[in-house]
Coordinates of C-alpha atoms and ligand atoms in Angstrom, one line a residue:
M1 CA 109.0 9.4 46.5
T2 CA 107.5 7.0 49.0
A3 CA 105.1 4.4 47.9
N4 CA 103.1 1.4 48.9
L5 CA 100.5 -0.4 46.8
N6 CA 97.8 2.1 47.4
Q7 CA 99.5 5.3 48.4
L8 CA 102.1 7.5 46.7
K9 CA 103.8 10.6 48.0
I10 CA 105.6 12.6 45.4
T11 CA 107.2 16.0 45.0
K12 CA 104.4 18.4 44.0
P13 CA 104.1 18.5 40.2
D14 CA 104.3 21.4 37.7
D15 CA 102.5 21.9 34.4
W16 CA 105.0 22.8 31.7
H17 CA 102.3 23.9 29.2
L18 CA 99.1 25.5 30.3
H19 CA 96.5 27.9 28.8
I20 CA 94.6 29.8 31.4
R21 CA 93.2 32.7 29.2
D22 CA 92.2 35.9 31.1
A23 CA 89.5 37.6 33.2
E24 CA 86.5 35.5 34.2
I25 CA 87.7 32.3 32.4
M26 CA 91.1 32.6 34.1
K27 CA 89.5 33.0 37.5
A28 CA 87.3 29.9 36.9
V29 CA 90.1 27.6 35.6
L30 CA 93.1 28.4 37.7
P31 CA 92.0 26.5 40.8
A32 CA 91.9 23.3 38.7
T33 CA 95.7 23.7 38.3
Y34 CA 96.9 24.9 41.6
R35 CA 95.1 22.1 43.4
W36 CA 97.9 19.8 42.3
A37 CA 100.6 22.0 40.6
S38 CA 103.0 24.5 42.2
R39 CA 104.1 26.1 38.9
A40 CA 103.0 26.3 35.3
I41 CA 104.4 27.6 32.1
I42 CA 101.7 29.9 31.0
M43 CA 101.0 30.1 27.2
P44 CA 100.9 33.6 25.8
N45 CA 98.3 33.1 23.0
L46 CA 95.8 35.5 24.4
V47 CA 93.9 38.0 22.2
P48 CA 95.9 40.2 21.8
P49 CA 99.0 38.0 22.5
I50 CA 101.6 38.6 25.2
V51 CA 104.4 39.9 23.0
T52 CA 106.6 42.1 25.2
G53 CA 108.1 41.9 28.7
A54 CA 105.6 44.7 29.7
D55 CA 102.7 42.6 28.6
A56 CA 104.1 39.6 30.5
L57 CA 104.5 41.6 33.7
S58 CA 101.0 42.9 33.6
Y59 CA 99.6 39.4 32.8
A60 CA 101.5 38.0 35.7
G61 CA 99.9 40.6 37.9
R62 CA 96.4 39.7 36.7
I63 CA 97.1 36.0 37.3
K64 CA 98.4 36.6 40.9
N65 CA 95.3 38.7 41.6
S66 CA 93.1 35.8 40.5
I67 CA 94.7 33.3 42.9
E68 CA 92.6 32.8 46.1
S69 CA 94.3 33.8 49.2
G70 CA 96.1 30.9 50.9
A71 CA 96.7 29.2 47.6
E72 CA 100.3 28.9 46.5
F73 CA 101.0 29.0 42.7
E74 CA 103.8 30.5 40.6
P75 CA 103.0 31.3 37.1
L76 CA 105.9 31.1 34.7
L77 CA 105.4 33.5 31.9
T78 CA 106.3 33.2 28.3
L79 CA 106.5 35.6 25.3
Y80 CA 104.7 35.0 22.0
L81 CA 107.3 35.3 19.3
T82 CA 106.4 37.5 16.4
Q83 CA 108.4 38.7 13.4
N84 CA 108.7 42.1 15.3
T85 CA 110.0 40.6 18.6
K86 CA 113.0 42.5 19.8
A87 CA 115.9 40.4 21.0
E88 CA 116.8 42.9 23.7
D89 CA 113.3 42.8 25.2
V90 CA 113.4 39.0 25.3
V91 CA 116.9 38.9 27.0
E92 CA 116.1 41.6 29.5
S93 CA 112.7 40.1 30.4
Y94 CA 114.4 36.8 31.0
Q95 CA 117.3 38.2 33.0
Q96 CA 114.8 40.2 35.1
G97 CA 112.9 37.0 35.8
I98 CA 109.7 38.2 34.1
I99 CA 109.6 35.3 31.6
K100 CA 111.0 31.8 31.6
A101 CA 110.7 31.1 27.9
V102 CA 109.6 32.2 24.4
K103 CA 106.9 30.4 22.4
L104 CA 107.0 29.9 18.7
Y105 CA 103.7 29.5 16.9
P106 CA 104.1 29.0 13.2
A107 CA 101.5 31.5 11.8
G108 CA 98.2 29.7 11.3
A109 CA 99.2 26.5 13.2
T110 CA 96.6 26.7 16.0
T111 CA 94.3 28.8 18.1
N112 CA 95.3 32.5 18.1
S113 CA 98.5 31.9 16.1
Q114 CA 97.8 34.4 13.4
N115 CA 100.4 36.8 14.8
G116 CA 103.0 34.0 14.9
V117 CA 106.0 33.4 12.7
A118 CA 105.4 32.9 9.0
D119 CA 109.1 32.9 8.0
I120 CA 111.4 31.3 10.7
K121 CA 114.5 32.8 9.0
K122 CA 113.2 36.3 10.0
V123 CA 113.5 35.4 13.7
Y124 CA 116.8 33.7 13.6
P125 CA 118.6 36.8 15.1
V126 CA 116.2 36.7 18.1
L127 CA 116.8 32.9 18.4
A128 CA 120.5 33.4 18.2
A129 CA 120.3 35.9 21.1
M130 CA 118.2 33.4 23.1
S131 CA 120.7 30.7 22.4
E132 CA 123.4 33.0 23.7
A133 CA 121.4 33.8 26.9
S134 CA 120.3 30.2 27.3
I135 CA 116.6 31.1 27.1
P136 CA 114.3 28.1 26.2
L137 CA 112.4 28.2 22.9
L138 CA 109.0 26.4 23.2
I139 CA 107.8 25.2 19.8
H140 CA 104.4 24.4 18.5
G141 CA 105.8 21.9 16.0
E142 CA 103.3 21.7 13.1
A143 CA 103.9 22.7 9.5
T144 CA 101.4 25.2 8.2
D145 CA 101.3 24.6 4.5
P146 CA 97.6 23.9 3.8
Q147 CA 98.7 21.2 1.3
I148 CA 100.1 19.1 4.1
D149 CA 97.7 16.6 5.6
I150 CA 96.7 17.6 9.2
F151 CA 97.9 14.2 10.5
D152 CA 101.4 14.7 9.0
R153 CA 102.0 18.2 10.0
E154 CA 104.2 17.4 13.1
A155 CA 106.5 15.0 11.2
V156 CA 106.9 17.5 8.3
F157 CA 107.7 20.3 10.7
I158 CA 110.5 18.3 12.2
E159 CA 112.1 17.7 8.8
Q160 CA 111.5 21.1 7.3
I161 CA 111.9 23.5 10.2
L162 CA 113.2 21.9 13.4
E163 CA 116.1 19.9 12.0
P164 CA 117.5 22.9 10.0
L165 CA 117.0 25.2 13.1
R166 CA 118.9 22.7 15.3
R167 CA 121.8 22.5 12.9
E168 CA 121.9 26.3 12.7
L169 CA 121.7 26.9 16.5
P170 CA 122.8 23.7 18.2
D171 CA 123.1 25.5 21.6
L172 CA 119.5 26.8 21.6
R173 CA 117.5 25.0 24.2
I174 CA 114.2 23.8 22.7
V175 CA 111.1 22.1 24.1
M176 CA 108.9 20.4 21.5
E177 CA 105.5 21.1 22.9
H178 CA 102.8 18.5 23.1
I179 CA 104.4 15.9 20.9
T180 CA 101.9 13.5 19.3
T181 CA 103.8 11.2 17.0
K182 CA 106.4 8.4 17.0
Q183 CA 108.5 10.7 14.7
A184 CA 108.6 13.4 17.4
A185 CA 109.4 10.9 20.2
S186 CA 112.2 9.3 18.2
Y187 CA 113.6 12.7 17.2
V188 CA 113.9 13.7 20.8
L189 CA 115.3 10.3 21.8
N190 CA 118.1 10.7 19.2
E191 CA 119.2 14.0 20.5
S192 CA 121.3 14.1 23.6
R193 CA 121.4 17.8 24.5
N194 CA 119.2 20.9 24.5
L195 CA 116.0 19.2 23.5
G196 CA 113.0 18.1 25.6
A197 CA 109.4 17.5 24.9
T198 CA 106.1 17.9 26.8
I199 CA 103.4 15.3 26.4
T200 CA 99.7 15.8 27.3
P201 CA 97.5 13.4 29.2
H202 CA 95.0 13.3 26.4
H203 CA 97.6 12.1 23.8
L204 CA 98.7 9.5 26.3
V205 CA 95.3 8.0 27.0
L206 CA 93.4 8.4 23.7
N207 CA 93.7 8.0 20.0
R208 CA 91.8 9.6 17.1
N209 CA 89.0 7.0 17.1
V210 CA 87.4 8.6 20.2
M211 CA 87.1 11.9 18.2
L212 CA 85.9 10.5 15.0
A213 CA 84.5 6.9 15.1
G214 CA 80.8 6.5 15.7
G215 CA 80.1 10.3 15.6
I216 CA 82.2 13.4 15.8
R217 CA 83.1 14.5 19.4
P218 CA 84.3 18.1 19.3
H219 CA 85.6 18.0 22.9
Y220 CA 88.4 15.7 21.8
Y221 CA 89.4 18.0 19.0
C222 CA 92.8 19.7 19.8
L223 CA 96.0 20.7 18.1
P224 CA 98.1 18.8 17.3
I225 CA 95.2 16.6 16.6
L226 CA 94.9 13.2 18.2
K227 CA 96.7 10.5 16.2
R228 CA 96.4 6.8 15.5
E229 CA 97.1 4.2 18.2
S230 CA 100.7 3.3 17.1
H231 CA 101.7 7.0 17.8
R232 CA 100.0 6.9 21.2
L233 CA 102.0 3.8 22.1
A234 CA 105.2 5.6 21.1
L235 CA 104.3 8.5 23.4
I236 CA 103.6 6.1 26.3
D237 CA 107.0 4.4 25.7
A238 CA 108.7 7.9 25.9
A239 CA 106.8 9.0 28.9
I240 CA 106.9 6.0 31.3
K241 CA 110.5 4.9 31.2
G242 CA 112.0 7.7 33.4
D243 CA 113.7 9.4 30.4
K244 CA 114.5 13.0 31.6
R245 CA 113.8 14.5 28.2
F246 CA 110.0 14.0 28.5
F247 CA 107.8 15.8 31.0
L248 CA 104.1 16.8 31.6
G249 CA 102.6 19.7 29.8
T250 CA 98.8 19.3 30.0
D251 CA 98.1 21.8 27.2
S252 CA 94.9 22.3 29.1
A253 CA 93.1 24.8 26.7
P254 CA 89.6 25.8 27.9
H255 CA 87.1 27.0 25.4
L256 CA 83.4 27.8 26.2
D257 CA 81.1 25.1 25.0
G258 CA 79.6 27.5 22.4
A259 CA 82.9 27.9 20.7
K260 CA 83.7 24.1 20.7
I261 CA 80.3 23.0 19.4
D262 CA 80.0 25.0 16.3
V263 CA 80.2 24.5 12.6
C264 CA 83.8 25.4 12.9
G265 CA 84.6 24.5 16.5
C266 CA 87.9 25.5 18.0
A267 CA 90.8 23.3 19.1
G268 CA 91.5 22.6 22.7
V269 CA 90.9 20.2 25.6
F270 CA 90.2 21.4 29.1
N271 CA 92.0 18.7 31.1
A272 CA 93.7 20.5 34.0
T273 CA 91.2 19.3 36.6
F274 CA 92.2 15.6 36.9
A275 CA 95.4 15.6 35.0
V276 CA 97.5 14.0 37.8
E277 CA 94.9 11.4 38.8
I278 CA 94.5 10.3 35.2
L279 CA 98.3 10.0 34.7
A280 CA 98.7 8.2 38.0
Q281 CA 96.1 5.6 36.8
L282 CA 97.7 5.3 33.4
F283 CA 101.2 4.8 34.9
D284 CA 99.7 2.3 37.3
N285 CA 97.9 0.4 34.5
L286 CA 101.3 0.1 32.8
G287 CA 103.2 -0.9 35.9
A288 CA 105.2 2.3 35.8
L289 CA 104.1 4.2 38.9
N290 CA 107.7 4.5 40.0
N291 CA 108.3 6.8 37.1
L292 CA 105.3 9.0 37.6
E293 CA 107.2 11.5 39.8
G294 CA 109.9 12.0 37.3
F295 CA 107.4 12.7 34.5
V296 CA 105.1 15.1 36.5
S297 CA 107.5 16.7 39.0
L298 CA 111.2 16.4 38.2
H299 CA 112.2 16.3 34.6
G300 CA 110.6 19.7 33.6
A301 CA 112.3 21.4 36.5
D302 CA 115.6 19.9 35.5
F303 CA 115.1 21.1 31.9
Y304 CA 114.2 24.7 33.0
K305 CA 117.1 24.6 35.6
L306 CA 114.6 25.3 38.4
P307 CA 114.6 23.8 41.9
Y308 CA 112.2 20.9 42.7
N309 CA 109.1 22.0 44.6
K310 CA 109.5 21.5 48.3
E311 CA 105.9 20.6 48.9
K312 CA 104.6 17.0 48.4
L313 CA 101.5 15.7 46.9
T314 CA 100.0 12.4 48.2
L315 CA 97.8 10.2 46.0
F316 CA 95.8 7.2 47.1
K317 CA 94.1 4.5 45.2
S318 CA 90.4 4.4 46.1
N319 CA 88.2 1.3 45.8
T320 CA 85.7 3.4 43.8
A321 CA 86.4 5.2 40.6
L322 CA 86.5 9.0 40.7
E323 CA 83.3 10.7 39.6
M324 CA 84.4 13.5 37.4
P325 CA 82.1 16.5 36.9
K326 CA 81.2 17.0 33.3
T327 CA 81.4 20.8 33.2
L328 CA 82.9 23.8 34.9
Q329 CA 80.5 26.7 35.1
T330 CA 81.9 30.2 34.6
E331 CA 80.4 33.6 34.7
V332 CA 80.5 33.6 30.9
G333 CA 79.4 30.1 30.0
N334 CA 80.2 26.4 30.6
I335 CA 83.4 24.6 29.8
T336 CA 83.4 20.8 29.3
L337 CA 85.9 18.8 31.3
F338 CA 88.1 16.2 29.6
D339 CA 86.7 12.7 30.0
P340 CA 89.6 10.1 29.8
L341 CA 87.0 7.4 29.0
M342 CA 88.7 5.0 31.6
P343 CA 88.1 4.4 35.3
V344 CA 90.4 6.4 37.5
Y345 CA 90.9 5.1 41.0
W346 CA 93.8 7.3 42.0
Q347 CA 92.9 10.5 43.9
I348 CA 94.6 13.3 45.6
L349 CA 94.6 13.2 49.4
E350 CA 93.4 16.8 50.2
Ligands
NCD1 C1 95.4 25.7 22.2 C2 94.5 26.8 22.6 O1 93.2 26.6 22.5 O2 95.0 27.9 22.9 N1 94.6 24.7 21.5 C3 94.9 23.4 21.4 O3 94.2 22.6 20.7 N2 96.0 22.8 22.0 C4 96.5 26.1 21.3 C5 97.7 25.2 21.2 O4 98.3 24.8 22.1 O5 97.9 24.6 20.1
ZN2 ZN1 98.9 24.7 23.9

């Protein structure tokens, strides 16, 4: 990294948790990511989900065909774990380089998770094989018992599912995806091996008031849901100190406006477009710009045992705040961009 007060040159970042969907939406949203990221862990919760190595291979082909010529971007595929997942398929797909990880969605926890895992004990044999082969398990860490309050689901998941799983399979490498609570941050901080966590830009810059106070704002509704301010501060503390266990996963999750603004609107924030600019501004506001590169470009690669990107990304601090467009138009409808509700002066030098 080289830096002066108004310019910052860092290793080109990666996004360790990204939803790009498929077909027209994928074509429309992909450039928002490869403008600043070299690689991204691609979430498998399509309809139908990416459940086999063959599915992942064909999805990778569709992604590569959607990338404009001249653009460089490496999609890192994942498999969606179901109670029918075959350990051999997982291990083979990983060893052939088709996938980089497996995603665990507790059944019913979030968008398109109905094919996920209802009983974690049933997939322990697959998880044991993954542990043996050193394949990362990416976890959507929310309890699904409808009795549990939505704001408590992450903390309960850690106690009821994650901690027993870690005791059973201590060598399994796990990423707690999009952590949102001080319980999750401190759980990761107390573990010295085989555990990392992604954190999203929106959970770092906003709390639940923006979604609920003074009117309901469906574009801030995501899962795990935004939490209270004390949790946001715990996430900031985890992200900005240079701790290798924490890295960027935008969880950019585009939905057409019609699906967001509905009597039962769906969860997901489309934040890929200005994720790095927003984080640069946040880290700058907190006097932590020196640790931006670790969070967005280095720690995730270390966890996944991948080389750092050779390309660089230069950011500069403009005198005027970035004007962010409000929507992305696609052939099938509009998608509203994430608004961080703060001025962002950092910009990418194109
Ligand atoms: C994601 C989606 O829309 O696919 N939604 C979200 O709110 N984050 C699913 C997920 O990551 O939970
Ligand atoms: Zn996600």
